[in-house]
């Protein structure tokens, strides 16, 4: 087994341990009648590498972080025929507590999802930035990864002050709210909801998949319901009905529902695992920038 596999295995074990932890602390899994799957599980061929279609590129880039005081890494997908003559929308895609800038590629191959969706005319060509959401000097996911939880909050500054400006100077991208999206899994789902909903002037499209306990209370994230309804273009919330962390997503869904904030609420029958993240990313990509 190579080191990438070991890391993936460790991340998987963390996820499983988290989701199967004694339920009392996280409130357990209690499903409401509207906690249902609204988007069917797609078939595995969504991630099949196809011949005869154009493929985008995946590059590992580095940017200067004034927040952390280091050069930090991010994986960046550019779509087929990327050209400086166009201005592209950008999705910032955030990993979980045991992951890093490679995690989404291992769990869901977003480049393959995108290549296929673009070829089928089902998604807008976009740039996908997969950074390391652990904003601290040693940002490798080793040892007790829960000790780095505070660094996932610090990443808000790294993202806004360092990463977004770096992406916007390096690539030919739009700087408009309607062309910026943020989404993530678990810890990265919580980050996406926290950062996205607190900066709705920056991000128009927000997705939280299986969001973790770092997710702030809905009342804190959306203090002004009518401003949210005017600005936000997409709120996408999903979780598996076997995921012990579902209460964090349910709270946001219930708040959005009570306040008539349009949103996608997709409760599939997975746990805290890569299948639900891949499937929900697949649907999020089709709804972004539309
Ligand atoms: C926690 C349980 C799970 C927590 C974070 C997680 C910060 C994150 C899990 C993941 O990203 O997979 O109590 O606290």
PDB file of C-alpha atoms and ligand atoms in Angstrom:
ATOM      1  CA  UNK A   1       0.000   0.000   0.000  1.00  0.00           C
ATOM      2  CA  UNK A   2       1.444   3.386  -0.928  1.00  0.00           C
ATOM      3  CA  UNK A   3       1.381   6.442   1.313  1.00  0.00           C
ATOM      4  CA  UNK A   4      -1.580   8.010  -0.517  1.00  0.00           C
ATOM      5  CA  UNK A   5      -3.616   4.891   0.236  1.00  0.00           C
ATOM      6  CA  UNK A   6      -2.587   5.001   3.871  1.00  0.00           C
ATOM      7  CA  UNK A   7      -3.673   8.623   4.143  1.00  0.00           C
ATOM      8  CA  UNK A   8      -6.975   7.816   2.430  1.00  0.00           C
ATOM      9  CA  UNK A   9      -7.489   4.859   4.731  1.00  0.00           C
ATOM     10  CA  UNK A  10      -6.726   6.959   7.795  1.00  0.00           C
ATOM     11  CA  UNK A  11      -9.131   9.665   6.628  1.00  0.00           C
ATOM     12  CA  UNK A  12     -11.770   7.024   5.992  1.00  0.00           C
ATOM     13  CA  UNK A  13     -11.291   5.556   9.453  1.00  0.00           C
ATOM     14  CA  UNK A  14     -11.621   9.014  11.002  1.00  0.00           C
ATOM     15  CA  UNK A  15     -14.827   9.592   9.074  1.00  0.00           C
ATOM     16  CA  UNK A  16     -16.221   6.229  10.092  1.00  0.00           C
ATOM     17  CA  UNK A  17     -15.188   6.736  13.706  1.00  0.00           C
ATOM     18  CA  UNK A  18     -16.835  10.161  13.718  1.00  0.00           C
ATOM     19  CA  UNK A  19     -20.081   9.040  12.171  1.00  0.00           C
ATOM     20  CA  UNK A  20     -20.379   5.955  14.342  1.00  0.00           C
ATOM     21  CA  UNK A  21     -19.368   7.631  17.586  1.00  0.00           C
ATOM     22  CA  UNK A  22     -21.797   7.242  20.488  1.00  0.00           C
ATOM     23  CA  UNK A  23     -24.727   9.278  19.265  1.00  0.00           C
ATOM     24  CA  UNK A  24     -25.582  11.009  22.546  1.00  0.00           C
ATOM     25  CA  UNK A  25     -22.946  13.727  22.162  1.00  0.00           C
ATOM     26  CA  UNK A  26     -24.054  14.705  18.690  1.00  0.00           C
ATOM     27  CA  UNK A  27     -27.747  14.323  19.426  1.00  0.00           C
ATOM     28  CA  UNK A  28     -28.275  11.038  17.552  1.00  0.00           C
ATOM     29  CA  UNK A  29     -30.060  10.468  14.266  1.00  0.00           C
ATOM     30  CA  UNK A  30     -33.696  11.530  14.352  1.00  0.00           C
ATOM     31  CA  UNK A  31     -35.286  11.866  10.942  1.00  0.00           C
ATOM     32  CA  UNK A  32     -38.175  14.195  10.135  1.00  0.00           C
ATOM     33  CA  UNK A  33     -40.690  13.353   7.389  1.00  0.00           C
ATOM     34  CA  UNK A  34     -39.036  15.838   5.036  1.00  0.00           C
ATOM     35  CA  UNK A  35     -35.529  14.444   5.568  1.00  0.00           C
ATOM     36  CA  UNK A  36     -35.691  12.565   2.297  1.00  0.00           C
ATOM     37  CA  UNK A  37     -33.623  12.004  -0.799  1.00  0.00           C
ATOM     38  CA  UNK A  38     -34.660  14.442  -3.513  1.00  0.00           C
ATOM     39  CA  UNK A  39     -31.801  13.671  -5.920  1.00  0.00           C
ATOM     40  CA  UNK A  40     -31.313   9.993  -6.790  1.00  0.00           C
ATOM     41  CA  UNK A  41     -27.906   8.376  -6.424  1.00  0.00           C
ATOM     42  CA  UNK A  42     -26.209   8.704  -9.810  1.00  0.00           C
ATOM     43  CA  UNK A  43     -24.542   5.688 -11.388  1.00  0.00           C
ATOM     44  CA  UNK A  44     -20.781   5.131 -11.030  1.00  0.00           C
ATOM     45  CA  UNK A  45     -20.126   6.139 -14.650  1.00  0.00           C
ATOM     46  CA  UNK A  46     -20.252   9.797 -13.580  1.00  0.00           C
ATOM     47  CA  UNK A  47     -16.590   9.294 -12.668  1.00  0.00           C
ATOM     48  CA  UNK A  48     -15.606   7.135 -15.657  1.00  0.00           C
ATOM     49  CA  UNK A  49     -12.739   8.664 -17.635  1.00  0.00           C
ATOM     50  CA  UNK A  50     -14.160   8.901 -21.152  1.00  0.00           C
ATOM     51  CA  UNK A  51     -12.279   8.729 -24.416  1.00  0.00           C
ATOM     52  CA  UNK A  52     -13.425  11.070 -27.141  1.00  0.00           C
ATOM     53  CA  UNK A  53     -14.227  14.024 -24.911  1.00  0.00           C
ATOM     54  CA  UNK A  54     -12.014  16.929 -23.954  1.00  0.00           C
ATOM     55  CA  UNK A  55     -10.246  16.832 -20.613  1.00  0.00           C
ATOM     56  CA  UNK A  56      -9.343  19.675 -18.311  1.00  0.00           C
ATOM     57  CA  UNK A  57      -6.134  19.978 -16.321  1.00  0.00           C
ATOM     58  CA  UNK A  58      -5.254  19.510 -12.680  1.00  0.00           C
ATOM     59  CA  UNK A  59      -2.318  21.544 -11.355  1.00  0.00           C
ATOM     60  CA  UNK A  60      -0.750  21.765  -7.918  1.00  0.00           C
ATOM     61  CA  UNK A  61      -0.109  25.452  -7.281  1.00  0.00           C
ATOM     62  CA  UNK A  62       1.374  27.390  -4.363  1.00  0.00           C
ATOM     63  CA  UNK A  63       0.382  30.772  -3.002  1.00  0.00           C
ATOM     64  CA  UNK A  64       1.867  33.108  -0.439  1.00  0.00           C
ATOM     65  CA  UNK A  65      -0.195  33.127   2.749  1.00  0.00           C
ATOM     66  CA  UNK A  66       0.169  36.285   4.828  1.00  0.00           C
ATOM     67  CA  UNK A  67      -2.261  34.687   7.289  1.00  0.00           C
ATOM     68  CA  UNK A  68      -0.082  31.648   8.011  1.00  0.00           C
ATOM     69  CA  UNK A  69       3.303  33.022   6.971  1.00  0.00           C
ATOM     70  CA  UNK A  70       4.073  30.142   4.617  1.00  0.00           C
ATOM     71  CA  UNK A  71       3.613  29.185   0.987  1.00  0.00           C
ATOM     72  CA  UNK A  72       0.539  27.007   0.860  1.00  0.00           C
ATOM     73  CA  UNK A  73      -0.632  24.407  -1.669  1.00  0.00           C
ATOM     74  CA  UNK A  74      -3.845  24.063  -3.644  1.00  0.00           C
ATOM     75  CA  UNK A  75      -4.947  21.759  -6.432  1.00  0.00           C
ATOM     76  CA  UNK A  76      -6.615  23.611  -9.269  1.00  0.00           C
ATOM     77  CA  UNK A  77      -8.805  22.208 -12.041  1.00  0.00           C
ATOM     78  CA  UNK A  78      -8.995  24.246 -15.221  1.00  0.00           C
ATOM     79  CA  UNK A  79     -11.631  23.144 -17.758  1.00  0.00           C
ATOM     80  CA  UNK A  80     -10.896  21.950 -21.321  1.00  0.00           C
ATOM     81  CA  UNK A  81      -9.756  24.730 -23.662  1.00  0.00           C
ATOM     82  CA  UNK A  82      -9.079  27.087 -20.752  1.00  0.00           C
ATOM     83  CA  UNK A  83      -8.305  30.434 -22.353  1.00  0.00           C
ATOM     84  CA  UNK A  84      -7.404  33.882 -21.061  1.00  0.00           C
ATOM     85  CA  UNK A  85      -9.997  35.218 -23.510  1.00  0.00           C
ATOM     86  CA  UNK A  86     -12.733  33.961 -21.170  1.00  0.00           C
ATOM     87  CA  UNK A  87     -13.520  34.873 -17.586  1.00  0.00           C
ATOM     88  CA  UNK A  88     -14.354  31.750 -15.605  1.00  0.00           C
ATOM     89  CA  UNK A  89     -16.427  31.248 -12.471  1.00  0.00           C
ATOM     90  CA  UNK A  90     -14.603  29.629  -9.533  1.00  0.00           C
ATOM     91  CA  UNK A  91     -15.638  26.983  -7.023  1.00  0.00           C
ATOM     92  CA  UNK A  92     -13.612  26.736  -3.795  1.00  0.00           C
ATOM     93  CA  UNK A  93     -13.947  23.103  -2.708  1.00  0.00           C
ATOM     94  CA  UNK A  94     -12.990  22.223   0.871  1.00  0.00           C
ATOM     95  CA  UNK A  95     -11.963  18.885   2.415  1.00  0.00           C
ATOM     96  CA  UNK A  96     -12.644  17.177   5.746  1.00  0.00           C
ATOM     97  CA  UNK A  97     -10.765  17.064   9.036  1.00  0.00           C
ATOM     98  CA  UNK A  98      -8.405  14.255   7.950  1.00  0.00           C
ATOM     99  CA  UNK A  99      -7.804  15.604   4.461  1.00  0.00           C
ATOM    100  CA  UNK A 100      -5.673  18.046   2.554  1.00  0.00           C
ATOM    101  CA  UNK A 101      -5.542  19.582  -0.926  1.00  0.00           C
ATOM    102  CA  UNK A 102      -5.593  16.073  -2.480  1.00  0.00           C
ATOM    103  CA  UNK A 103      -8.600  14.680  -0.623  1.00  0.00           C
ATOM    104  CA  UNK A 104     -11.362  15.631  -3.044  1.00  0.00           C
ATOM    105  CA  UNK A 105      -9.379  14.132  -5.920  1.00  0.00           C
ATOM    106  CA  UNK A 106      -9.100  10.844  -4.042  1.00  0.00           C
ATOM    107  CA  UNK A 107     -12.743  10.789  -2.918  1.00  0.00           C
ATOM    108  CA  UNK A 108     -14.559  12.075  -5.998  1.00  0.00           C
ATOM    109  CA  UNK A 109     -12.229  12.965  -8.912  1.00  0.00           C
ATOM    110  CA  UNK A 110     -13.869  16.378  -9.451  1.00  0.00           C
ATOM    111  CA  UNK A 111     -11.863  16.813 -12.672  1.00  0.00           C
ATOM    112  CA  UNK A 112     -13.485  13.707 -14.168  1.00  0.00           C
ATOM    113  CA  UNK A 113     -16.956  14.727 -12.928  1.00  0.00           C
ATOM    114  CA  UNK A 114     -16.489  18.142 -14.525  1.00  0.00           C
ATOM    115  CA  UNK A 115     -15.054  16.869 -17.830  1.00  0.00           C
ATOM    116  CA  UNK A 116     -18.074  14.562 -18.186  1.00  0.00           C
ATOM    117  CA  UNK A 117     -20.636  17.187 -17.149  1.00  0.00           C
ATOM    118  CA  UNK A 118     -19.166  19.761 -19.534  1.00  0.00           C
ATOM    119  CA  UNK A 119     -19.121  17.227 -22.393  1.00  0.00           C
ATOM    120  CA  UNK A 120     -22.822  16.539 -21.729  1.00  0.00           C
ATOM    121  CA  UNK A 121     -23.657  20.257 -21.504  1.00  0.00           C
ATOM    122  CA  UNK A 122     -24.748  19.808 -17.876  1.00  0.00           C
ATOM    123  CA  UNK A 123     -22.331  22.163 -16.108  1.00  0.00           C
ATOM    124  CA  UNK A 124     -20.829  25.565 -16.764  1.00  0.00           C
ATOM    125  CA  UNK A 125     -17.055  25.366 -17.418  1.00  0.00           C
ATOM    126  CA  UNK A 126     -15.501  26.511 -14.159  1.00  0.00           C
ATOM    127  CA  UNK A 127     -12.255  26.522 -12.251  1.00  0.00           C
ATOM    128  CA  UNK A 128     -12.229  24.361  -9.129  1.00  0.00           C
ATOM    129  CA  UNK A 129      -9.768  25.293  -6.397  1.00  0.00           C
ATOM    130  CA  UNK A 130      -9.057  22.598  -3.810  1.00  0.00           C
ATOM    131  CA  UNK A 131      -6.947  24.176  -1.072  1.00  0.00           C
ATOM    132  CA  UNK A 132      -5.731  22.923   2.288  1.00  0.00           C
ATOM    133  CA  UNK A 133      -8.286  24.184   4.806  1.00  0.00           C
ATOM    134  CA  UNK A 134      -6.024  23.745   7.814  1.00  0.00           C
ATOM    135  CA  UNK A 135      -4.464  27.212   8.039  1.00  0.00           C
ATOM    136  CA  UNK A 136      -1.399  26.540  10.160  1.00  0.00           C
ATOM    137  CA  UNK A 137       2.330  26.188   9.482  1.00  0.00           C
ATOM    138  CA  UNK A 138       2.353  22.390   9.575  1.00  0.00           C
ATOM    139  CA  UNK A 139      -0.814  21.681   7.630  1.00  0.00           C
ATOM    140  CA  UNK A 140      -0.255  17.971   6.996  1.00  0.00           C
ATOM    141  CA  UNK A 141      -3.027  15.706   8.346  1.00  0.00           C
ATOM    142  CA  UNK A 142      -0.910  13.604  10.662  1.00  0.00           C
ATOM    143  CA  UNK A 143      -1.260  12.648  14.310  1.00  0.00           C
ATOM    144  CA  UNK A 144      -4.453  13.638  16.093  1.00  0.00           C
ATOM    145  CA  UNK A 145      -6.182  15.576  13.322  1.00  0.00           C
ATOM    146  CA  UNK A 146      -8.816  16.912  15.739  1.00  0.00           C
ATOM    147  CA  UNK A 147      -6.088  19.046  17.383  1.00  0.00           C
ATOM    148  CA  UNK A 148      -6.000  21.139  14.198  1.00  0.00           C
ATOM    149  CA  UNK A 149      -9.721  22.010  14.333  1.00  0.00           C
ATOM    150  CA  UNK A 150      -8.997  25.690  15.264  1.00  0.00           C
ATOM    151  CA  UNK A 151      -6.869  26.065  12.104  1.00  0.00           C
ATOM    152  CA  UNK A 152      -9.978  25.275  10.035  1.00  0.00           C
ATOM    153  CA  UNK A 153     -11.539  28.483  11.407  1.00  0.00           C
ATOM    154  CA  UNK A 154      -8.361  30.496  10.712  1.00  0.00           C
ATOM    155  CA  UNK A 155      -8.684  29.433   7.073  1.00  0.00           C
ATOM    156  CA  UNK A 156     -11.443  32.037   6.614  1.00  0.00           C
ATOM    157  CA  UNK A 157      -8.752  34.747   6.599  1.00  0.00           C
ATOM    158  CA  UNK A 158      -6.350  32.745   4.438  1.00  0.00           C
ATOM    159  CA  UNK A 159      -9.148  32.179   1.912  1.00  0.00           C
ATOM    160  CA  UNK A 160     -10.380  35.758   1.743  1.00  0.00           C
ATOM    161  CA  UNK A 161      -7.085  37.625   2.028  1.00  0.00           C
ATOM    162  CA  UNK A 162      -4.584  35.276   0.407  1.00  0.00           C
ATOM    163  CA  UNK A 163      -6.034  32.473  -1.686  1.00  0.00           C
ATOM    164  CA  UNK A 164      -8.841  34.276  -3.545  1.00  0.00           C
ATOM    165  CA  UNK A 165      -6.579  37.201  -4.558  1.00  0.00           C
ATOM    166  CA  UNK A 166      -3.875  34.723  -5.659  1.00  0.00           C
ATOM    167  CA  UNK A 167      -6.355  32.781  -7.815  1.00  0.00           C
ATOM    168  CA  UNK A 168      -7.789  35.980  -9.251  1.00  0.00           C
ATOM    169  CA  UNK A 169      -4.359  37.230 -10.280  1.00  0.00           C
ATOM    170  CA  UNK A 170      -3.082  33.902 -11.642  1.00  0.00           C
ATOM    171  CA  UNK A 171      -6.170  32.825 -13.608  1.00  0.00           C
ATOM    172  CA  UNK A 172      -8.599  34.534 -15.934  1.00  0.00           C
ATOM    173  CA  UNK A 173     -11.571  34.526 -13.587  1.00  0.00           C
ATOM    174  CA  UNK A 174     -14.591  36.639 -12.810  1.00  0.00           C
ATOM    175  CA  UNK A 175     -14.513  38.570  -9.531  1.00  0.00           C
ATOM    176  CA  UNK A 176     -18.274  38.767  -9.167  1.00  0.00           C
ATOM    177  CA  UNK A 177     -20.277  37.160  -6.377  1.00  0.00           C
ATOM    178  CA  UNK A 178     -22.453  35.445  -8.970  1.00  0.00           C
ATOM    179  CA  UNK A 179     -19.307  33.721 -10.263  1.00  0.00           C
ATOM    180  CA  UNK A 180     -17.941  32.476  -6.919  1.00  0.00           C
ATOM    181  CA  UNK A 181     -19.010  29.287  -5.170  1.00  0.00           C
ATOM    182  CA  UNK A 182     -17.873  27.520  -2.010  1.00  0.00           C
ATOM    183  CA  UNK A 183     -18.655  23.948  -1.025  1.00  0.00           C
ATOM    184  CA  UNK A 184     -17.125  21.242   1.088  1.00  0.00           C
ATOM    185  CA  UNK A 185     -17.447  17.976   2.930  1.00  0.00           C
ATOM    186  CA  UNK A 186     -17.769  17.548   6.690  1.00  0.00           C
ATOM    187  CA  UNK A 187     -15.306  19.988   8.316  1.00  0.00           C
ATOM    188  CA  UNK A 188     -15.108  21.654   4.888  1.00  0.00           C
ATOM    189  CA  UNK A 189     -18.910  21.684   4.717  1.00  0.00           C
ATOM    190  CA  UNK A 190     -19.004  23.568   8.007  1.00  0.00           C
ATOM    191  CA  UNK A 191     -16.346  25.951   6.692  1.00  0.00           C
ATOM    192  CA  UNK A 192     -18.309  26.517   3.468  1.00  0.00           C
ATOM    193  CA  UNK A 193     -21.524  27.303   5.336  1.00  0.00           C
ATOM    194  CA  UNK A 194     -19.727  29.482   7.902  1.00  0.00           C
ATOM    195  CA  UNK A 195     -17.586  31.440   5.448  1.00  0.00           C
ATOM    196  CA  UNK A 196     -20.092  31.483   2.599  1.00  0.00           C
ATOM    197  CA  UNK A 197     -23.142  32.556   4.590  1.00  0.00           C
ATOM    198  CA  UNK A 198     -21.132  35.200   6.502  1.00  0.00           C
ATOM    199  CA  UNK A 199     -19.834  36.582   3.201  1.00  0.00           C
ATOM    200  CA  UNK A 200     -22.809  36.402   0.883  1.00  0.00           C
ATOM    201  CA  UNK A 201     -21.424  39.419  -0.936  1.00  0.00           C
ATOM    202  CA  UNK A 202     -18.412  37.264  -1.908  1.00  0.00           C
ATOM    203  CA  UNK A 203     -20.033  33.860  -2.594  1.00  0.00           C
ATOM    204  CA  UNK A 204     -23.256  33.378  -4.541  1.00  0.00           C
ATOM    205  CA  UNK A 205     -23.407  29.565  -4.397  1.00  0.00           C
ATOM    206  CA  UNK A 206     -22.875  27.646  -1.162  1.00  0.00           C
ATOM    207  CA  UNK A 207     -22.845  23.904  -0.476  1.00  0.00           C
ATOM    208  CA  UNK A 208     -22.401  21.909   2.735  1.00  0.00           C
ATOM    209  CA  UNK A 209     -22.152  18.120   2.419  1.00  0.00           C
ATOM    210  CA  UNK A 210     -22.344  16.161   5.728  1.00  0.00           C
ATOM    211  CA  UNK A 211     -21.310  19.300   7.577  1.00  0.00           C
ATOM    212  CA  UNK A 212     -19.406  18.847  10.861  1.00  0.00           C
ATOM    213  CA  UNK A 213     -19.950  20.355  14.341  1.00  0.00           C
ATOM    214  CA  UNK A 214     -17.869  23.388  13.314  1.00  0.00           C
ATOM    215  CA  UNK A 215     -21.037  24.585  11.525  1.00  0.00           C
ATOM    216  CA  UNK A 216     -22.303  27.677  13.325  1.00  0.00           C
ATOM    217  CA  UNK A 217     -25.930  28.100  14.381  1.00  0.00           C
ATOM    218  CA  UNK A 218     -28.227  29.115  11.492  1.00  0.00           C
ATOM    219  CA  UNK A 219     -29.338  32.254  13.367  1.00  0.00           C
ATOM    220  CA  UNK A 220     -25.682  33.336  13.532  1.00  0.00           C
ATOM    221  CA  UNK A 221     -25.023  32.513   9.892  1.00  0.00           C
ATOM    222  CA  UNK A 222     -28.190  34.137   8.548  1.00  0.00           C
ATOM    223  CA  UNK A 223     -29.040  37.098  10.795  1.00  0.00           C
ATOM    224  CA  UNK A 224     -30.795  38.899   7.932  1.00  0.00           C
ATOM    225  CA  UNK A 225     -33.200  36.555   6.195  1.00  0.00           C
ATOM    226  CA  UNK A 226     -34.456  39.030   3.612  1.00  0.00           C
ATOM    227  CA  UNK A 227     -30.908  40.043   2.575  1.00  0.00           C
ATOM    228  CA  UNK A 228     -30.090  36.350   2.216  1.00  0.00           C
ATOM    229  CA  UNK A 229     -33.104  35.754  -0.007  1.00  0.00           C
ATOM    230  CA  UNK A 230     -32.055  38.648  -2.247  1.00  0.00           C
ATOM    231  CA  UNK A 231     -28.365  37.800  -2.539  1.00  0.00           C
ATOM    232  CA  UNK A 232     -27.889  34.080  -2.311  1.00  0.00           C
ATOM    233  CA  UNK A 233     -28.224  32.167  -5.554  1.00  0.00           C
ATOM    234  CA  UNK A 234     -27.894  28.616  -4.233  1.00  0.00           C
ATOM    235  CA  UNK A 235     -27.866  27.014  -0.808  1.00  0.00           C
ATOM    236  CA  UNK A 236     -27.264  23.277  -1.090  1.00  0.00           C
ATOM    237  CA  UNK A 237     -27.368  21.149   2.060  1.00  0.00           C
ATOM    238  CA  UNK A 238     -26.981  17.379   2.045  1.00  0.00           C
ATOM    239  CA  UNK A 239     -26.270  14.564   4.458  1.00  0.00           C
ATOM    240  CA  UNK A 240     -26.590  10.798   4.676  1.00  0.00           C
ATOM    241  CA  UNK A 241     -29.346   9.428   6.902  1.00  0.00           C
ATOM    242  CA  UNK A 242     -26.785   7.128   8.537  1.00  0.00           C
ATOM    243  CA  UNK A 243     -24.436   9.980   9.452  1.00  0.00           C
ATOM    244  CA  UNK A 244     -24.259  10.742  13.189  1.00  0.00           C
ATOM    245  CA  UNK A 245     -23.511  14.387  12.322  1.00  0.00           C
ATOM    246  CA  UNK A 246     -26.821  14.939  10.488  1.00  0.00           C
ATOM    247  CA  UNK A 247     -28.246  17.228  13.188  1.00  0.00           C
ATOM    248  CA  UNK A 248     -25.962  20.087  12.059  1.00  0.00           C
ATOM    249  CA  UNK A 249     -27.393  19.951   8.538  1.00  0.00           C
ATOM    250  CA  UNK A 250     -30.950  19.444   9.804  1.00  0.00           C
ATOM    251  CA  UNK A 251     -30.729  22.624  11.892  1.00  0.00           C
ATOM    252  CA  UNK A 252     -29.827  24.683   8.834  1.00  0.00           C
ATOM    253  CA  UNK A 253     -32.490  23.036   6.677  1.00  0.00           C
ATOM    254  CA  UNK A 254     -35.179  23.614   9.326  1.00  0.00           C
ATOM    255  CA  UNK A 255     -34.178  27.264   9.730  1.00  0.00           C
ATOM    256  CA  UNK A 256     -34.151  27.795   5.949  1.00  0.00           C
ATOM    257  CA  UNK A 257     -37.508  26.064   5.601  1.00  0.00           C
ATOM    258  CA  UNK A 258     -39.123  28.038   8.448  1.00  0.00           C
ATOM    259  CA  UNK A 259     -37.845  31.278   6.912  1.00  0.00           C
ATOM    260  CA  UNK A 260     -38.705  30.289   3.343  1.00  0.00           C
ATOM    261  CA  UNK A 261     -35.119  30.519   2.135  1.00  0.00           C
ATOM    262  CA  UNK A 262     -34.958  28.456  -1.057  1.00  0.00           C
ATOM    263  CA  UNK A 263     -32.478  25.608  -0.701  1.00  0.00           C
ATOM    264  CA  UNK A 264     -31.721  22.062  -1.758  1.00  0.00           C
ATOM    265  CA  UNK A 265     -32.092  19.555   1.093  1.00  0.00           C
ATOM    266  CA  UNK A 266     -30.940  16.133  -0.004  1.00  0.00           C
ATOM    267  CA  UNK A 267     -30.846  13.347   2.577  1.00  0.00           C
ATOM    268  CA  UNK A 268     -29.512  10.228   0.928  1.00  0.00           C
ATOM    269  CA  UNK A 269     -29.042   6.851   2.541  1.00  0.00           C
ATOM    270  CA  UNK A 270     -25.275   6.967   2.974  1.00  0.00           C
ATOM    271  CA  UNK A 271     -23.149   7.492   6.061  1.00  0.00           C
ATOM    272  CA  UNK A 272     -20.228   9.864   6.559  1.00  0.00           C
ATOM    273  CA  UNK A 273     -18.531   8.641   3.414  1.00  0.00           C
ATOM    274  CA  UNK A 274     -17.073   9.448   0.029  1.00  0.00           C
ATOM    275  CA  UNK A 275     -20.084   8.188  -1.934  1.00  0.00           C
ATOM    276  CA  UNK A 276     -22.430  10.857  -0.596  1.00  0.00           C
ATOM    277  CA  UNK A 277     -19.748  13.523  -1.146  1.00  0.00           C
ATOM    278  CA  UNK A 278     -19.161  12.476  -4.763  1.00  0.00           C
ATOM    279  CA  UNK A 279     -22.882  12.261  -5.522  1.00  0.00           C
ATOM    280  CA  UNK A 280     -23.751  15.590  -3.977  1.00  0.00           C
ATOM    281  CA  UNK A 281     -20.798  17.324  -5.608  1.00  0.00           C
ATOM    282  CA  UNK A 282     -22.094  15.953  -8.914  1.00  0.00           C
ATOM    283  CA  UNK A 283     -25.451  17.669  -8.313  1.00  0.00           C
ATOM    284  CA  UNK A 284     -23.932  20.844  -6.886  1.00  0.00           C
ATOM    285  CA  UNK A 285     -21.707  21.282  -9.976  1.00  0.00           C
ATOM    286  CA  UNK A 286     -24.796  21.198 -12.194  1.00  0.00           C
ATOM    287  CA  UNK A 287     -26.523  23.904 -10.159  1.00  0.00           C
ATOM    288  CA  UNK A 288     -23.594  26.289  -9.754  1.00  0.00           C
ATOM    289  CA  UNK A 289     -23.458  29.467 -11.844  1.00  0.00           C
ATOM    290  CA  UNK A 290     -26.874  28.901 -13.409  1.00  0.00           C
TER     291      UNK A 290
HETATM  292  C1  LIG B   1     -16.312  16.670  15.529  1.00  0.00           C
HETATM  293  C2  LIG B   1     -16.681  15.579  14.784  1.00  0.00           C
HETATM  294  C3  LIG B   1     -16.305  15.508  13.433  1.00  0.00           C
HETATM  295  C4  LIG B   1     -15.577  17.714  14.931  1.00  0.00           C
HETATM  296  C5  LIG B   1     -15.232  17.625  13.591  1.00  0.00           C
HETATM  297  C6  LIG B   1     -15.585  16.513  12.842  1.00  0.00           C
HETATM  298  C7  LIG B   1     -14.527  19.809  15.196  1.00  0.00           C
HETATM  299  C8  LIG B   1     -15.173  16.464  11.440  1.00  0.00           C
HETATM  300  C9  LIG B   1     -15.248  15.365  10.669  1.00  0.00           C
HETATM  301  C10 LIG B   1     -14.766  15.337   9.274  1.00  0.00           C
HETATM  302  O1  LIG B   1     -14.312  16.359   8.735  1.00  0.00           O
HETATM  303  O2  LIG B   1     -14.877  14.263   8.651  1.00  0.00           O
HETATM  304  O3  LIG B   1     -16.662  16.756  16.819  1.00  0.00           O
HETATM  305  O4  LIG B   1     -15.267  18.763  15.723  1.00  0.00           O
END
